Coordinates of C-alpha atoms in Angstrom, one line a residue:
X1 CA 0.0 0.0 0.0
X2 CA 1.5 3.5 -1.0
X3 CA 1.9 5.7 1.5
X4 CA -1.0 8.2 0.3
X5 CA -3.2 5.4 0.7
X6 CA -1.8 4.7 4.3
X7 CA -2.9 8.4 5.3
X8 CA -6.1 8.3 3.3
X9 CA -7.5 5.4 5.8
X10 CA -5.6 7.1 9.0
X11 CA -7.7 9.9 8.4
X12 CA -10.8 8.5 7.5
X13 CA -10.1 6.4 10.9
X14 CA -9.7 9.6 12.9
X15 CA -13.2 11.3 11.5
X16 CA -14.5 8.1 12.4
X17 CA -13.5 8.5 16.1
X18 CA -14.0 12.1 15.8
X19 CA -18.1 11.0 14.7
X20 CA -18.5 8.8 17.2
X21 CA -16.8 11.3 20.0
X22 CA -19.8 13.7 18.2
X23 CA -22.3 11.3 18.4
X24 CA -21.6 10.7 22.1
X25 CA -22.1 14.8 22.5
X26 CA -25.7 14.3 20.1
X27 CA -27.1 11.1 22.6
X28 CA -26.0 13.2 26.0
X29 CA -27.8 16.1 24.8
X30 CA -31.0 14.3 23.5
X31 CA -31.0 12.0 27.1
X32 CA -31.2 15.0 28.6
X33 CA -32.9 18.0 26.9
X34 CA -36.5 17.2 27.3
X35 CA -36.5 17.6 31.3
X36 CA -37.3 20.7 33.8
X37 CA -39.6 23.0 31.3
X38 CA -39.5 25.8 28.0
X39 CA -36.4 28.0 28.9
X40 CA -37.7 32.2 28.5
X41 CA -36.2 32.6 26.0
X42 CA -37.1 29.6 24.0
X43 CA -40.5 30.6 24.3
X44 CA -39.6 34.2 22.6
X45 CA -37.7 33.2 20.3
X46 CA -41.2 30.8 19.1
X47 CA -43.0 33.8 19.2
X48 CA -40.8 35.5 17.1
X49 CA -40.8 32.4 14.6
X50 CA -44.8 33.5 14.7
X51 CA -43.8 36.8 13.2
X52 CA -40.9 36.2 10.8
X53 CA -39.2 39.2 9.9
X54 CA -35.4 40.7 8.9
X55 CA -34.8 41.5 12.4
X56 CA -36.0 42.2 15.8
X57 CA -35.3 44.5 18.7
X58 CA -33.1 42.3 20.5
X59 CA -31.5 39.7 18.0
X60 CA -31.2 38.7 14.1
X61 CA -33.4 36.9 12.5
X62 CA -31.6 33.5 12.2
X63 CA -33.0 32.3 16.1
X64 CA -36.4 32.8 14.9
X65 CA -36.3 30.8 11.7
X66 CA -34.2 28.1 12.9
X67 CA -37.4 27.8 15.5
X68 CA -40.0 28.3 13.0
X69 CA -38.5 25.7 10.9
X70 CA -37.9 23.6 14.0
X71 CA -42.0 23.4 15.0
X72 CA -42.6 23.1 10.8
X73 CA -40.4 19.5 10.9
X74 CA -40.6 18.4 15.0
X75 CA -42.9 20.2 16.2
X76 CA -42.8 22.7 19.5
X77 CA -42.0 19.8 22.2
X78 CA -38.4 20.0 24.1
X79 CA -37.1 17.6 22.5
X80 CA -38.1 19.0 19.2
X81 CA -36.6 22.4 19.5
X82 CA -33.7 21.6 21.1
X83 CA -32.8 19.2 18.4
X84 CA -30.7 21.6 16.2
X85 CA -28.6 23.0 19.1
X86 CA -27.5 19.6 20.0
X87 CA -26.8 19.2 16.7
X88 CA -24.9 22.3 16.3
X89 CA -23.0 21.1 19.9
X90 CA -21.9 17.7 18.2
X91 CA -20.8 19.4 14.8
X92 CA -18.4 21.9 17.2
X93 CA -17.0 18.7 18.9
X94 CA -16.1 17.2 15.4
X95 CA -15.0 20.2 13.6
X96 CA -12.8 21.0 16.7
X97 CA -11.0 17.5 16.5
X98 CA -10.7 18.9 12.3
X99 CA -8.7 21.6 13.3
X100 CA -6.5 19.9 15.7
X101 CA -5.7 17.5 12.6
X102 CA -5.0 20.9 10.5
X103 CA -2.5 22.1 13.2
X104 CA -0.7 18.9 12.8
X105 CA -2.1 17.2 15.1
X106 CA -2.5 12.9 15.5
X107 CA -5.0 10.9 16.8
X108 CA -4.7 11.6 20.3
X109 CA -4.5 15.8 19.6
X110 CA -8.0 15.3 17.7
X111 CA -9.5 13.4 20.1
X112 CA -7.9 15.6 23.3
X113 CA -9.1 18.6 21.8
X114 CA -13.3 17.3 21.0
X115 CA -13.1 15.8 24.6
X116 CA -11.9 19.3 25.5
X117 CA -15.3 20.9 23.6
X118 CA -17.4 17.8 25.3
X119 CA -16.9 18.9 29.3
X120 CA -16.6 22.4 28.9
X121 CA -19.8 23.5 31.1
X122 CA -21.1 26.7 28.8
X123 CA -21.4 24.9 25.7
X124 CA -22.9 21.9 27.3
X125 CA -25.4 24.6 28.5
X126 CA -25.6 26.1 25.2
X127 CA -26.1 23.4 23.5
X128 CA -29.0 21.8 25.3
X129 CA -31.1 25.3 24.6
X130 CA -32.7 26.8 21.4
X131 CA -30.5 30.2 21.5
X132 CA -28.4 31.6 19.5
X133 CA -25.7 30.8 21.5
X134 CA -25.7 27.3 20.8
X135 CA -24.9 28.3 16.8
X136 CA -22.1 31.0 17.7
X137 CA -19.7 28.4 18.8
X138 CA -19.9 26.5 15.5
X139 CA -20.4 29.3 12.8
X140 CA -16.5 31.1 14.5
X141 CA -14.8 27.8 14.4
X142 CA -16.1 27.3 11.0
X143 CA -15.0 30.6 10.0
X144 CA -11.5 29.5 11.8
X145 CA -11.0 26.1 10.4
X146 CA -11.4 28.0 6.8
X147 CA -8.9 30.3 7.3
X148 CA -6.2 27.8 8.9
X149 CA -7.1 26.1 5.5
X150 CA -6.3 29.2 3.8
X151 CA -3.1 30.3 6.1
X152 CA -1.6 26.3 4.9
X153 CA -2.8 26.5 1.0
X154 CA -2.8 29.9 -0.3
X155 CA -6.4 29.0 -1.8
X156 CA -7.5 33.0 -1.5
X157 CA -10.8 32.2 -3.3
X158 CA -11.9 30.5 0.2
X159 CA -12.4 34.1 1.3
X160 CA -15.7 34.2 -0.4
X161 CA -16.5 31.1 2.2
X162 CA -15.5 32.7 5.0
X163 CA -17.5 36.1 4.0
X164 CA -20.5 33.7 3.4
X165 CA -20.1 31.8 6.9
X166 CA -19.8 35.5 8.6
X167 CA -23.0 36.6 7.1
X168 CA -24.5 33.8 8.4
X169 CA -23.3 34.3 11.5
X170 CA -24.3 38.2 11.5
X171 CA -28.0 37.4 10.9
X172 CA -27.6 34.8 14.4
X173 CA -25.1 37.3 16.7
X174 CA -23.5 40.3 15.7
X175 CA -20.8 39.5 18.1
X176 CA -19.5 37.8 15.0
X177 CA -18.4 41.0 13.9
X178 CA -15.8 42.2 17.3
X179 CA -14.3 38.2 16.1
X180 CA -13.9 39.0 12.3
X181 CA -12.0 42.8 13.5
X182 CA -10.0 40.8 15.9
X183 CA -8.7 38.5 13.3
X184 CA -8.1 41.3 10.9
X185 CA -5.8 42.5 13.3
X186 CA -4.0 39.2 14.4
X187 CA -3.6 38.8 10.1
X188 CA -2.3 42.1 10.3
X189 CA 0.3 41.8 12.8
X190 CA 1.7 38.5 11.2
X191 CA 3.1 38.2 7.6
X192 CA -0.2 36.4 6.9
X193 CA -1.5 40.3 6.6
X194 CA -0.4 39.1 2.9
X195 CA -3.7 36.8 3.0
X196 CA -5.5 39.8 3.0
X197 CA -3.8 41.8 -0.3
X198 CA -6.6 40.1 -2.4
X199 CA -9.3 40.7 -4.0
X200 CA -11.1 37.4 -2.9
X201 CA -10.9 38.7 0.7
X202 CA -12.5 42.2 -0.3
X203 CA -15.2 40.4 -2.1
X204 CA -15.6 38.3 1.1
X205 CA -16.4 40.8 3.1
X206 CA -19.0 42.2 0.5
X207 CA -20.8 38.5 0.5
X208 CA -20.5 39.2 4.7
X209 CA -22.1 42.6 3.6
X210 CA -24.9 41.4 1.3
X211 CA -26.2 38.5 3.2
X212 CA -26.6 40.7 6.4
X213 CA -28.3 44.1 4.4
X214 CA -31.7 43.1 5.1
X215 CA -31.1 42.9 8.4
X216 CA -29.6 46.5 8.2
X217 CA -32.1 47.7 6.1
X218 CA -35.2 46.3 9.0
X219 CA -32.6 48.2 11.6
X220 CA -33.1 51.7 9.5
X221 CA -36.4 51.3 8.8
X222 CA -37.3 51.0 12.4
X223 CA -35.0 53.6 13.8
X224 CA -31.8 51.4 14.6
X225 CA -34.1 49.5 18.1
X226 CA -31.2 47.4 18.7
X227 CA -28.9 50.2 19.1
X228 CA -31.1 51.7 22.0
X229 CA -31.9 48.4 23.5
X230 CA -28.0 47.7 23.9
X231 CA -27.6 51.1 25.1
X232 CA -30.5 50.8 27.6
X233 CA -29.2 47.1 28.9
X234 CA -25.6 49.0 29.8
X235 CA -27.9 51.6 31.9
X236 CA -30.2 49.1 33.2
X237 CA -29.5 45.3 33.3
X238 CA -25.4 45.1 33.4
X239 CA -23.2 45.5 36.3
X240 CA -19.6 45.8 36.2
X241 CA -17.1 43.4 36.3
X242 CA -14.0 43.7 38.1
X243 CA -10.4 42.1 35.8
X244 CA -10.6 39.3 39.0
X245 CA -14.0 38.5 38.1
X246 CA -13.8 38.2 34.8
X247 CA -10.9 35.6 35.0
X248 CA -13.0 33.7 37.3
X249 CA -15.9 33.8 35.2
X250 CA -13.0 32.7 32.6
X251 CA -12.7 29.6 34.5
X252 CA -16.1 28.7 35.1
X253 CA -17.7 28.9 31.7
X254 CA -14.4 26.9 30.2
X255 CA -13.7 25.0 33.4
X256 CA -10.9 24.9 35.3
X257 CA -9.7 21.9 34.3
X258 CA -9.5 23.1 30.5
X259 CA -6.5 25.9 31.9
X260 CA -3.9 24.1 31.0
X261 CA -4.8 23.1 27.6
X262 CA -6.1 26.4 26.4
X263 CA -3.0 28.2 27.9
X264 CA -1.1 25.5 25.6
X265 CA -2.9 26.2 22.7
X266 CA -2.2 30.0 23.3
X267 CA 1.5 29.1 23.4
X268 CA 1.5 26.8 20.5
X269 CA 0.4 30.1 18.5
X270 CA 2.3 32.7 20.3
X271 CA 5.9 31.3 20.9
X272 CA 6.1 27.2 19.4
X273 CA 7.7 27.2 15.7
X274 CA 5.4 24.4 14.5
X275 CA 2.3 27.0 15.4
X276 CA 4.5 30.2 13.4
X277 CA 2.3 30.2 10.4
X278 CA -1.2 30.4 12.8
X279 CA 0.5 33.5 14.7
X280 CA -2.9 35.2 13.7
X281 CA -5.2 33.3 15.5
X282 CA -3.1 33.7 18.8
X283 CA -3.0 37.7 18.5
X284 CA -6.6 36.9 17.6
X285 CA -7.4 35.5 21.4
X286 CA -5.0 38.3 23.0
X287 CA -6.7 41.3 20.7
X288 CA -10.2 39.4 21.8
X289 CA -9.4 38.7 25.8
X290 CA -8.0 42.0 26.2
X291 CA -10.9 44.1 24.6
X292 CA -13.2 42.2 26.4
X293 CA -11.3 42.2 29.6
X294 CA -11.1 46.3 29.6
X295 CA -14.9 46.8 28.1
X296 CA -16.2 44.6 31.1
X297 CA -18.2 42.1 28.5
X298 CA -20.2 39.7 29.7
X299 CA -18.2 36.6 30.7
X300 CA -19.3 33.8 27.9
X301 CA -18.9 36.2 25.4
X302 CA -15.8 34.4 24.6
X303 CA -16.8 31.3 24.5
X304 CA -16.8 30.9 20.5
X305 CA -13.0 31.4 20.6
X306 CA -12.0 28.6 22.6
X307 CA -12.7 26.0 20.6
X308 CA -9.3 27.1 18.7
X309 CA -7.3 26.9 21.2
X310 CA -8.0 23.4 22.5
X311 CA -6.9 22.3 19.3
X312 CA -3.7 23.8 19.2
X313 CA -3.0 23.0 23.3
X314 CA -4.2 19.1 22.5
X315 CA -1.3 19.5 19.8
X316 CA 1.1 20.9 21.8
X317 CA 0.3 18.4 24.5
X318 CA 0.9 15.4 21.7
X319 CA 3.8 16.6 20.8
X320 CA 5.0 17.5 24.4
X321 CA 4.2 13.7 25.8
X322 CA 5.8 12.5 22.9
X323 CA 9.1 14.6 23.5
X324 CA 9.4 13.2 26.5
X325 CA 8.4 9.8 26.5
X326 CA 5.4 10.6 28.9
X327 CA 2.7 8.3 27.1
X328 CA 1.2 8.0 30.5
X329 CA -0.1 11.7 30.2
X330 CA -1.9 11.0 27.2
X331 CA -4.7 8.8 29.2
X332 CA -4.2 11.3 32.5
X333 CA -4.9 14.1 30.5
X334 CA -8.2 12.5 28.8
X335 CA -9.3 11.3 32.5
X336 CA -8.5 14.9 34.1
X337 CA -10.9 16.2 31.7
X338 CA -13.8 13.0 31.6
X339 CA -13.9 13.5 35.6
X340 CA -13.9 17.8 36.2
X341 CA -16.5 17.7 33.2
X342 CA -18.6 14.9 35.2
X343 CA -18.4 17.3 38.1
X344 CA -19.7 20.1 37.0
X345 CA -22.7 18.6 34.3
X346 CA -25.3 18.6 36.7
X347 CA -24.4 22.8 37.0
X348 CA -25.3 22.8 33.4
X349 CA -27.1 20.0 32.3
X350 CA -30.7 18.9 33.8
X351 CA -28.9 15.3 35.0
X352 CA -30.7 15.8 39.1
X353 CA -34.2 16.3 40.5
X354 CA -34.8 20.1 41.0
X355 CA -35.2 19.1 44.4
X356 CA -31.7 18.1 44.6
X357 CA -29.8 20.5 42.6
X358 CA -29.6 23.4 45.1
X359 CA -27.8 20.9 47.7
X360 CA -25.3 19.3 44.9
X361 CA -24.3 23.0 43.7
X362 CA -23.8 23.5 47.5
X363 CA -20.9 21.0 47.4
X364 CA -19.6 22.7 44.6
X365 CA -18.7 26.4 46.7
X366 CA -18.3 28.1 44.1
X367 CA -20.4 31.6 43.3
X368 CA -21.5 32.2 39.7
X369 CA -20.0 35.5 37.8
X370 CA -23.0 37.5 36.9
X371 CA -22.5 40.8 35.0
X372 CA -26.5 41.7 35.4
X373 CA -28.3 43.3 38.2
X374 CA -30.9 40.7 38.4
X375 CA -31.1 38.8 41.8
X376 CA -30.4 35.2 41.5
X377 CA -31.9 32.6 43.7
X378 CA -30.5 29.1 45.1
X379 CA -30.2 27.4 41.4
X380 CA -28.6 29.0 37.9
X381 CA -31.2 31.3 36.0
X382 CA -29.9 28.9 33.4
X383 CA -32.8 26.8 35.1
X384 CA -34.6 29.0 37.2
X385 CA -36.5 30.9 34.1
X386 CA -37.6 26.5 33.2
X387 CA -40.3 26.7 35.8
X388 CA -43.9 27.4 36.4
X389 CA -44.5 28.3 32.6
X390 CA -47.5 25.9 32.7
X391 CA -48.6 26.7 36.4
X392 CA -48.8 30.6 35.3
X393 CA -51.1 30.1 31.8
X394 CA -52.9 27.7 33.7
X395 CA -53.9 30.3 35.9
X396 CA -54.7 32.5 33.3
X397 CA -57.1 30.7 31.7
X398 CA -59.1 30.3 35.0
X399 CA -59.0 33.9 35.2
X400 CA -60.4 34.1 31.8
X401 CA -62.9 31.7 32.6
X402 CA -64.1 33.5 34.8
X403 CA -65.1 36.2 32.4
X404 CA -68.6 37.0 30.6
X405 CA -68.4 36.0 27.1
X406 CA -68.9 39.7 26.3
X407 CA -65.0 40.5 28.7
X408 CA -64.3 37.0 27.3
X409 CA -64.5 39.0 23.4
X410 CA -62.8 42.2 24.7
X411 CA -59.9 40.9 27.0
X412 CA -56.0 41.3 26.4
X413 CA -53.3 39.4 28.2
X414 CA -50.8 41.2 29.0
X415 CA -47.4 39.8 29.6
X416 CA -45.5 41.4 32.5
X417 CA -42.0 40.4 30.3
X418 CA -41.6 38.4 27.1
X419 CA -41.9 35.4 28.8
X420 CA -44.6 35.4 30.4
X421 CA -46.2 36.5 26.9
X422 CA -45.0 34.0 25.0
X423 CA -46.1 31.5 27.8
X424 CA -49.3 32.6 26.6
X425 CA -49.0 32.6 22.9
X426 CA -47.5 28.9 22.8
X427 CA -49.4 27.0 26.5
X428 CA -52.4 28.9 25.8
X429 CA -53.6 27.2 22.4
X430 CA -54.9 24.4 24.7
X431 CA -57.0 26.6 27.0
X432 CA -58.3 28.5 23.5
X433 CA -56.7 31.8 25.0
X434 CA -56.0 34.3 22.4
X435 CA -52.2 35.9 21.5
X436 CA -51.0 37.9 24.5
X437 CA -49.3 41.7 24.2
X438 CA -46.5 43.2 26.2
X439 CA -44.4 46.3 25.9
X440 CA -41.4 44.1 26.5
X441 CA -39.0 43.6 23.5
X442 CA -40.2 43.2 19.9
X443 CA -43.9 42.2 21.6
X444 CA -44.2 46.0 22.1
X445 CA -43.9 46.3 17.7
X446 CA -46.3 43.7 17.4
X447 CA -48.5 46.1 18.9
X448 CA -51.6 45.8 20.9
X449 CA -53.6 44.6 18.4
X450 CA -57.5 45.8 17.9
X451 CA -57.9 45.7 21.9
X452 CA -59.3 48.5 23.8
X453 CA -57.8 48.1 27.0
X454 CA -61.5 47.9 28.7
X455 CA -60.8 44.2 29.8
X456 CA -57.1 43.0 30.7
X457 CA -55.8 40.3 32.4
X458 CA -52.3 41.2 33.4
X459 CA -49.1 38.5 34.2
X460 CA -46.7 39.3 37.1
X461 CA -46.9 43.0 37.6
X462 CA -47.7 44.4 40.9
X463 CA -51.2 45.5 42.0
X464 CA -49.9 49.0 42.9
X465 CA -48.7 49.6 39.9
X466 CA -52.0 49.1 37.7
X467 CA -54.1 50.8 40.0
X468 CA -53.5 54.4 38.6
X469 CA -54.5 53.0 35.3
X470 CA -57.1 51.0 35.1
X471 CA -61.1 52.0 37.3
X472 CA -60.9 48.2 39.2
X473 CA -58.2 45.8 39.8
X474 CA -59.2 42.4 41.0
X475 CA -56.1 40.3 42.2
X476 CA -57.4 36.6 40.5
X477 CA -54.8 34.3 41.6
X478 CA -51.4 34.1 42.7
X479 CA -48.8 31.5 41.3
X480 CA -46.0 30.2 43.8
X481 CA -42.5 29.2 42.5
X482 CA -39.9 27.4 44.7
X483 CA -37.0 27.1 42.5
X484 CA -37.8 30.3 40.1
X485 CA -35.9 33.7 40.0
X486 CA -36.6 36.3 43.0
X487 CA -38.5 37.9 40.7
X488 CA -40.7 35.3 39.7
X489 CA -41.2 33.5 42.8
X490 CA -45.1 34.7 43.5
X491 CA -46.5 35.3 40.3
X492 CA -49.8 37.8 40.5
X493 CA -52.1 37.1 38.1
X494 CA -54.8 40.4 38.0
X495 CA -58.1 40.9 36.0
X496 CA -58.4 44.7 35.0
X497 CA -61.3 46.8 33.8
X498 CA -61.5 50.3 32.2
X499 CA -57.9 51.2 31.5
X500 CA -58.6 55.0 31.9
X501 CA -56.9 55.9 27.9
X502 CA -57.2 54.0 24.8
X503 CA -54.8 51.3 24.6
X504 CA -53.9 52.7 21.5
X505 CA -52.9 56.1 22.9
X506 CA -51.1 54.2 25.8
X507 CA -48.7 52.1 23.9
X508 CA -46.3 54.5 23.1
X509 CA -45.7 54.9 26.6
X510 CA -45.4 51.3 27.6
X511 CA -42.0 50.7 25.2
X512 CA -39.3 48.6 27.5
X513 CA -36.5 47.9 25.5
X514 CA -34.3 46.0 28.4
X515 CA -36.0 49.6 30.0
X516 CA -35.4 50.1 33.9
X517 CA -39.1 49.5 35.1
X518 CA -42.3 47.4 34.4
X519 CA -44.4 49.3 31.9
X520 CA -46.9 50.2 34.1
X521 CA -44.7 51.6 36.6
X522 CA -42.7 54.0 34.5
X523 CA -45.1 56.5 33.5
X524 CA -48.0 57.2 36.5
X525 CA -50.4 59.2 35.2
X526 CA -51.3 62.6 36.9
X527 CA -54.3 64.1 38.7
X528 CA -56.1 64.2 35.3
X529 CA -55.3 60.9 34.1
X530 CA -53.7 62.3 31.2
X531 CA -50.0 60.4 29.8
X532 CA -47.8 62.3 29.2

């Protein structure tokens, strides 16, 4: 057998591992991602596959058609929607074992470096959600693993596949575009930058450009929303992070465990002469971390780039082992990683009884990183914002029972947030409720509808704060949650009459756009009742 034939069959051994180490990723994800309940922002992003559009006020428009699509060919059950983020998570596995063999990497390299992807805790989380966060991951290392491709063959037309990947990624997170800059400026400070004096990677970034000008053209039309929402979340919802937190939120969405590897990887880029032609992608990370670091992102926000660097660390640890004789590091290393990801899964991954998960993340003593001002309770919002979904519509719909078919013709249901909103718009099909409203996010551009605002049952907002606005308030029901957010642990559930202005007039006041109150309590009227 010739020796190209001898590599052929290695590799198509390796992918073969590499499937199987992806298919292991697929079967944990589907054991697991139809427990606990509808995540918030699963719900909202269904919604917003109800009303398919270029863009929204708080994301692209990729989330909502992968979840439009999703319910079109599964249908709206856990299972079903979380189907294509697993997918996406075992893809990232795979393709990160690719790049690790691109690097120069053997078996044991491709193999370290998807284990690496498999424990670390925010892409487990990810991955086990529909958000757009469980697509980022992917759609940067694919936009990585083109460019190594391009850094080792000099094929400049791959540029256009890259640009096409990026505008992808644009209409899922436009985080995608701080990535692309940094890289610019790793390619820049590298003789790569040559890579760049072409015309393919010009017209690149114009296929980048044209697949995301919808988008930019639904951001003009309606007055740039995401701009001001971003703006308002700085003023409203974020809190700083200090450099000491940030590391340690560093730490816990990679796991600590991962450190070494990923500080390899850095190396191999940075300093090793095998890793000299992929200097880029290390002045990538630094460009990335630092920015980041200093602008007090959130801490997952650098998630995506990881995946990079436990390939090249998984090399460097091959090679390193191999240097020195150490095979015994090779299985050490795999088992560090099998048991610290085993730790932390139930942290991330719905693997306990609710009941039991405040007392296991008890052992762990550790304290999550949180860059927002919301209060947290005894488990992660992660799950927190699962619960009481059902109990809440269910509510509802008594409420709405108890109407006259006259209110029963006239109501709205207002949702105190997005969630509790979409709760309605998806639960409520079984009780025959019609399509809630809410000022919160894009809900407030779908409008209020034809209501009137003479009958309104309203979801989680405080009695004192609809009194000024409406002639009666009737608290109907109050809905209890144990293991919920603070702010969700005693849901009110109130019927409404004679909202004292057209709900028509009103709506303009009731925008919250990640806005620093509940609609009703931003604006109290005057003596007069007039809004102002």
């Amino acid at each position: 057998m010739n020796p190209r034939s001898r590599l052929g069959q290695s590799r198509a051994s390796d992918d073969t591992v590499l499937w199987l180490l992806a298919g292991a990723t697929l079967a944990l994800h589907f054991l697991f991602n139809g427990r606990y309940g509808y995540w918030i922002d699963e719900l909202y992003f269904m919604a917003c596959g109800d009303h398919l559009a270029w863009g929204y006020v708080d994301q692209p428009p990729l989330i909502a058609v992968v979840a439009k699509v999703t319910r079109w060919l599964l249908g709206d059950s856990l299972f079903a929607i979380r189907f294509f983020p697993a997918v996406a998570g075992a893809l990232l596995v795979y393709l990160t074992g690719r790049i690790a063999r691109q690097l120069g990497g053997g078996r044991f390299a491709q193999v370290l470096a998807a284990i690496a992807v498999i424990v670390v805790p925010v892409f487990l989380a990810f991955n086990n959600l529909l958000t757009m966060n469980a697509f980022e991951p992917l759609l940067w290392t694919l936009c990585t693993y083109t460019v190594i491709v391009i850094i080792k063959t000099d094929r400049r037309p791959l540029w256009l596949v890259v640009g096409a990947i990026a505008g992808v990624a644009l209409l899922n997170k436009y985080s995608v575009a701080f990535f692309g800059a940094c890289l610019i400026a790793g390619l820049l400070l590298t003789p790569e930058r040559r890579l760049l004096r072409s015309r393919w990677s010009l017209l690149g970034a114009l296929v980048a450009g044209v697949i995301l000008l919808p988008n930019l053209l639904w951001e003009m039309a309606w007055g740039w929303p995401t701009v001001e929402l971003m703006r308002n979340a700085k003023l409203y919802q974020y809190q700083p992070v200090t450099p000491g937190e940030f590391l340690l939120g560093q730490l816990q969405t990679m796991h600590p465990f991962t450190l070494p590897l990923w500080l390899a990887g850095l190396g191999f880029y940075l300093f090793a002469a095998a890793g000299r032609r992929f200097r880029a992608l290390g002045w990538t990370f630094v460009i990335f971390f630092s920015v980041s670091l200093l602008g007090q992102a959130k801490t997952y926000y650098l998630a995506p780039i990881y995946p990079m660097l436990f390939a090249a660390g998984s090399v460097a640890t091959e090679r390193f082992s191999q240097r020195r004789g150490w095979n015994w590091l090779r299985p050490a290393t795999v088992a560090f990683l099998l048991i610290g990801g085993s730790i932390t899964v139930p942290f991330v991954l719905p693997v306990l009884p609710i009941e039991t998960l405040p007392r296991y993340l008890a052992l762990l003593k550790t304290k999550e990183v949180r860059p927002e001002t919301r209060k947290q309770g005894e488990i992660p919002q992660l799950f927190a914002d699962m619960f009481a979904w059902p109990e809440t519509v269910a509510a509802v719909a008594k409420a709405y029972e108890g109407l006259t078919p006259d209110e029963k013709s006239r109501c709205a249901i207002w949702g105190g947030s997005y969630g509790d909103a979409s709760a309605v718009d998806l639960l409520g099909r079984t009780f025959g409720l019609p399509k809630a409203i809410s000022g919160h996010q894009n809900y407030y551009l779908w409008g209020p509808h034809d209501y009137s605002g003479d009958v309104m049952i309203t979801i989680n907002i405080p009695g004192e704060s609809l009194k000024p606005w409406f002639e009666h308030v009737d608290l109907a029901a109050i809905v209890s949650c144990e293991y919920c957010m603070p702010d969700r642990a005693r849901i009110p559930i109130h019927v409404c009459r004679g909202l004292k202005q057209p709900l028509k007039e009103f709506w303009p006041e009731v925008k919250c756009w990640t806005c620093d109150a509940p609609a009703f309590a931003r604006h109290p009227p005057d003596a007069s009742d007039s809004i102002r």
